[in-house]
Short mmCIF file of C-alpha atoms in Angstrom, two decimals:
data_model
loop_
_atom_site.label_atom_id
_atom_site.label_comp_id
_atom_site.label_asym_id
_atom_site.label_seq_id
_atom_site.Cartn_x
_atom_site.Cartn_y
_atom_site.Cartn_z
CA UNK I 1 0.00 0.00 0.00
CA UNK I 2 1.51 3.50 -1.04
CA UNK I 3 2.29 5.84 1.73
CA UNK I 4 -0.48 8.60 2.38
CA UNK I 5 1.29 11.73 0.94
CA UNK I 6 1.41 14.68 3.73
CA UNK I 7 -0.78 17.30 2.56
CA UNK I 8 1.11 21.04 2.75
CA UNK I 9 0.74 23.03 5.79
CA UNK I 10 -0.65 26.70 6.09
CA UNK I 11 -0.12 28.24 9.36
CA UNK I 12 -1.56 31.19 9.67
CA UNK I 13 -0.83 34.12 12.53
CA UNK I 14 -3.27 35.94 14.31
CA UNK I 15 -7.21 35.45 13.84
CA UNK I 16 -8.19 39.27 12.35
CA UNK I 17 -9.25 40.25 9.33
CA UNK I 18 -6.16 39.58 7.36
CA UNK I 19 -6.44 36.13 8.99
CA UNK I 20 -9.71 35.25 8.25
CA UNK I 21 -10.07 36.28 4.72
CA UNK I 22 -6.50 33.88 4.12
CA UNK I 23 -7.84 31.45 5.77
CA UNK I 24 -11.35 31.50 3.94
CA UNK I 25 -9.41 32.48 0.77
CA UNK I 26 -7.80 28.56 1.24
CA UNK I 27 -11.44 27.04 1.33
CA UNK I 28 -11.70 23.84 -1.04
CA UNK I 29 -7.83 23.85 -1.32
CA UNK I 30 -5.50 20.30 -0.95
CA UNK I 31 -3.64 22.27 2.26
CA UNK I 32 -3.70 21.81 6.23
CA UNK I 33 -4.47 24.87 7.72
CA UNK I 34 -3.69 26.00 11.25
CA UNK I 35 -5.03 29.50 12.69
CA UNK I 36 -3.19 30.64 15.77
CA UNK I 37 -4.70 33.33 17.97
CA UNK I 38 -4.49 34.65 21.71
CA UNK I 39 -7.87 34.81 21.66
CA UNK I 40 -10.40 33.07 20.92
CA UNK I 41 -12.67 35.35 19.11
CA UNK I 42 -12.66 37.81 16.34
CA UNK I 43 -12.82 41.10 17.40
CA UNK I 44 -14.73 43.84 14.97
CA UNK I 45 -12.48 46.74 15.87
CA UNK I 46 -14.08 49.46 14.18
CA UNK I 47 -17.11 49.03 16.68
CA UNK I 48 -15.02 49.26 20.09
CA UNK I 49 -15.79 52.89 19.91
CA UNK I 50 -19.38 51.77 20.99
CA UNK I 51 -18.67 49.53 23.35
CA UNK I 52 -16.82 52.17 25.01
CA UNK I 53 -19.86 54.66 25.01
CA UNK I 54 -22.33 51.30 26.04
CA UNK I 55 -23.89 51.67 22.97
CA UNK I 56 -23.12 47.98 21.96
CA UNK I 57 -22.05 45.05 23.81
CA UNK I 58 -19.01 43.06 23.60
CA UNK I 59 -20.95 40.12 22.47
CA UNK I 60 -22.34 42.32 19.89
CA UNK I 61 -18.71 42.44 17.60
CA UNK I 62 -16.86 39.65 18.73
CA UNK I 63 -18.04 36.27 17.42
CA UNK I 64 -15.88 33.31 17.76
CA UNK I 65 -12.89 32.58 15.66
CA UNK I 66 -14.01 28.38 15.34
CA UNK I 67 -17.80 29.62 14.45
CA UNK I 68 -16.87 31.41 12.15
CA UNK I 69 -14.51 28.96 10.02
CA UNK I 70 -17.11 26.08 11.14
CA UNK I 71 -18.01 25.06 7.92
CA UNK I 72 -14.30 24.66 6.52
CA UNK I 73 -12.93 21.46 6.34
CA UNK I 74 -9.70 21.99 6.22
CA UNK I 75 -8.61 24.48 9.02
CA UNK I 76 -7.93 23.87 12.60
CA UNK I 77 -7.92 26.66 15.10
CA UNK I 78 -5.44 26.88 17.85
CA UNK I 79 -5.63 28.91 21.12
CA UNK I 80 -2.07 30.32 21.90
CA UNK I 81 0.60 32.59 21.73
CA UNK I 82 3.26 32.28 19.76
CA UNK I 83 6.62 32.98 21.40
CA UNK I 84 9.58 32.60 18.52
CA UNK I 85 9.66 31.48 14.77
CA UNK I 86 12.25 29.08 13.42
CA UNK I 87 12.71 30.65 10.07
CA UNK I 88 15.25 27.73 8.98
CA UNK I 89 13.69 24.95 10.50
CA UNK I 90 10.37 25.92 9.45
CA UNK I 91 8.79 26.00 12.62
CA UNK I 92 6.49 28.08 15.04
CA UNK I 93 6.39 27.64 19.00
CA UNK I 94 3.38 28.08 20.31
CA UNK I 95 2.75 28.97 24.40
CA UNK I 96 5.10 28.56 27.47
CA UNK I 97 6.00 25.19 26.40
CA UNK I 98 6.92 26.21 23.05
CA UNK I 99 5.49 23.36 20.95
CA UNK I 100 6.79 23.19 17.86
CA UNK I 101 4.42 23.33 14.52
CA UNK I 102 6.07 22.87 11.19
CA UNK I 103 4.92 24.66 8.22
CA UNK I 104 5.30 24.79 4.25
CA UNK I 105 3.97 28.45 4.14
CA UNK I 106 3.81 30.95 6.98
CA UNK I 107 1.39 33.81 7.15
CA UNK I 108 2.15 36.79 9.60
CA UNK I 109 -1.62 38.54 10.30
CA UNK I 110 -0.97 39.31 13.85
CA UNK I 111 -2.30 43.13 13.77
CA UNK I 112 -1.28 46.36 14.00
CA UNK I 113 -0.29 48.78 17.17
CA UNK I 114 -1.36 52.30 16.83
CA UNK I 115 1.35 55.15 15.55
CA UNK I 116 1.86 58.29 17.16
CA UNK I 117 4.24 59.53 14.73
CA UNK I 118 6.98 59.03 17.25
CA UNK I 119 4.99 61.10 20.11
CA UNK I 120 4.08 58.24 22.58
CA UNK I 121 3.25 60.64 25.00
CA UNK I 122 -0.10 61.78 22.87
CA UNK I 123 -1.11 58.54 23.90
CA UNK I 124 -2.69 59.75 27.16
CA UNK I 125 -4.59 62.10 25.35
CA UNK I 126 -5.79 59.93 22.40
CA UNK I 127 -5.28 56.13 23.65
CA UNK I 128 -5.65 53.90 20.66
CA UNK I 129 -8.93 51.24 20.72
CA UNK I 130 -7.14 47.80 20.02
CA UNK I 131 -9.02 45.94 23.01
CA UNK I 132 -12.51 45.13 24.38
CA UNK I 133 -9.89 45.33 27.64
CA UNK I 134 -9.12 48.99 26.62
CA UNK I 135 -12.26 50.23 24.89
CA UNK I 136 -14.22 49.09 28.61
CA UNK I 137 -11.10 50.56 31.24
CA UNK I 138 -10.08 53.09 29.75
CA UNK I 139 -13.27 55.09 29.31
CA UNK I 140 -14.78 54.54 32.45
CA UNK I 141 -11.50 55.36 34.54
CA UNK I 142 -12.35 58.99 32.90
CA UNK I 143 -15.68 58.77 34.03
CA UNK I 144 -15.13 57.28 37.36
CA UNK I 145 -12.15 60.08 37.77
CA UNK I 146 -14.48 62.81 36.31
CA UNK I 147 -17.36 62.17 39.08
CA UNK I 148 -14.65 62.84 41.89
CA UNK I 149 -13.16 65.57 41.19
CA UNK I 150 -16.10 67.52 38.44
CA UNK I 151 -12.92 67.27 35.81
CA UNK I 152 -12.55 64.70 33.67
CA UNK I 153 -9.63 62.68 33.71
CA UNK I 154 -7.25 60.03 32.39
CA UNK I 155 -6.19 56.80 34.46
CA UNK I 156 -2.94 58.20 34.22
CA UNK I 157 -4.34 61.90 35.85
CA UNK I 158 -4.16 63.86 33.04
CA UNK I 159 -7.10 65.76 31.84
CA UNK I 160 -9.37 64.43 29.54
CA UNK I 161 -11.02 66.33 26.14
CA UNK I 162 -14.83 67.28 26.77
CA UNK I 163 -17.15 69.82 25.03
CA UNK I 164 -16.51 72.98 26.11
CA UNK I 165 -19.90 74.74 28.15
CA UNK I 166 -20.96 76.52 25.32
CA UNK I 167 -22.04 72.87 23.52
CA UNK I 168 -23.78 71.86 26.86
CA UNK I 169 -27.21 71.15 26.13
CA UNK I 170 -30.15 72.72 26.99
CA UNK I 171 -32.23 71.34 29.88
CA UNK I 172 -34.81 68.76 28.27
CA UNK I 173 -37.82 70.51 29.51
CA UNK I 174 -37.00 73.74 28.18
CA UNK I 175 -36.36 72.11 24.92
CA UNK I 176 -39.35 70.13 24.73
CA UNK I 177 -41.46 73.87 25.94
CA UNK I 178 -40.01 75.21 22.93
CA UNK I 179 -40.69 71.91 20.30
CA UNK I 180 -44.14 72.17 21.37
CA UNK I 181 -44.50 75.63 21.20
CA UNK I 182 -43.02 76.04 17.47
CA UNK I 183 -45.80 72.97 16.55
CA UNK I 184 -48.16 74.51 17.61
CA UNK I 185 -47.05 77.88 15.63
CA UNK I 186 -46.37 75.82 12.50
CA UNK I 187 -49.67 74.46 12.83
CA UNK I 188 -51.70 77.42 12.41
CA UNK I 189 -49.76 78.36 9.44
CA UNK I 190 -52.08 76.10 6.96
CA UNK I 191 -51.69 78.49 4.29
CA UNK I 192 -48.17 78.43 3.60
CA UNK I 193 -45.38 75.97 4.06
CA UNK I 194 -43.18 76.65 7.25
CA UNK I 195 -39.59 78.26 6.32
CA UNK I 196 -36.54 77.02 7.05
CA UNK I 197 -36.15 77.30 10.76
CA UNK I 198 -39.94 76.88 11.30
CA UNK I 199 -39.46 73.41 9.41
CA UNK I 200 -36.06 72.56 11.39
CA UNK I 201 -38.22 73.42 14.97
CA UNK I 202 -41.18 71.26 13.89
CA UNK I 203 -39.00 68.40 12.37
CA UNK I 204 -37.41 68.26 16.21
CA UNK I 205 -38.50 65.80 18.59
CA UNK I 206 -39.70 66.87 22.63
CA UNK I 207 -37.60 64.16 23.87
CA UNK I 208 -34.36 64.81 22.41
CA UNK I 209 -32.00 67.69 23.31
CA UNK I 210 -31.14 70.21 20.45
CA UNK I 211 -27.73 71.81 20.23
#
């Protein structure tokens, strides 16, 4: 009986975009594929702005990395970090233990850090959203600091970018007073369409806050 020939192995770095879409890209292809990640889900980073503002939850842009590639036959997903690469043996250590996995091809997707043009110290005042970690700390150290002392700040005590008290808004019941009270005034005026800032006051809900 011939010898089963190995098939060629794909492993694949970091479980991101760039990751996914190679990965996917490999579908239906005579290849073993292994996907290594830290974590175990793929994060939607575009999104972790929301999180940060509780608009959305975490479980609302990350979905897991093996649900995702479900349906694939030929990829296997493995939970680690990987510490070194053997670029002349061929081989990638995964974890504390560094087990070695051999490859054919090697594909580097492990993400990007954010670049402050070589000013690290504007991170304090614009920290970079890479993390559901970060994008659900960060934010509500500011708040938590900003309720002590009526200033926001940074974890690291710096101060913090609001609106200045110009933007504030109005209270809501003075707002929704005035809603009404433009209604009713375009109301009345049956005979002629409302102008501009007639049409802007009636198009204005009472239970949201104008600027």
């Amino acid at each position: 009986m011939a010898a089963k020939t190995r098939k060629k192995r794909v492993i694949i770095i970091g479980g991101g975009f760039a990751g996914l879409e190679t990965a996917k890209a490999l579908d239906g292809v005579d290849v073993e594929i292994l996907l290594v990640d830290r974590m175990n889900y793929h994060l939607f980073q575009p999104l972790l702005y929301q999180v940060a503002m509780a608009g959305l939850s975490p479980a609302e842009i990350a979905s897991p990395i093996r649900g995702i590639l479900a349906e694939q036959q030929n990829v296997h997903v493995v939970l680690g970090e990987v510490t070194r690469i053997d670029l002349a043996e061929k081989k990638v250590f995964i974890g504390k233990e560094e087990r070695g996995e051999a490859y054919d091809w090697l594909v580097l997707a492990a993400g990007a850090q954010s670049s402050y043009f070589g000013h690290n110290e504007w991170e304090t005042y614009a920290p970079g959203l890479k993390s559901m970690t970060r994008s659900r700390s960060g934010v509500a150290s500011c708040s938590r600091s900003s309720g002590r002392s009526g200033r926001p700040t940074s974890a690291s005590g710096e101060g913090c970018s609001r609106l200045p008290s110009s933007a504030a808004a109005p209270p809501a019941s003075r707002c929704a007073a005035r809603s009404r009270s433009s209604h009713a005034t375009c109301s009345r005026r049956t005979f002629a369409p409302p102008t501009c800032a007639a049409r802007r006051s009636c198009s204005s809900r009472p239970d949201r806050a104008s600027f």
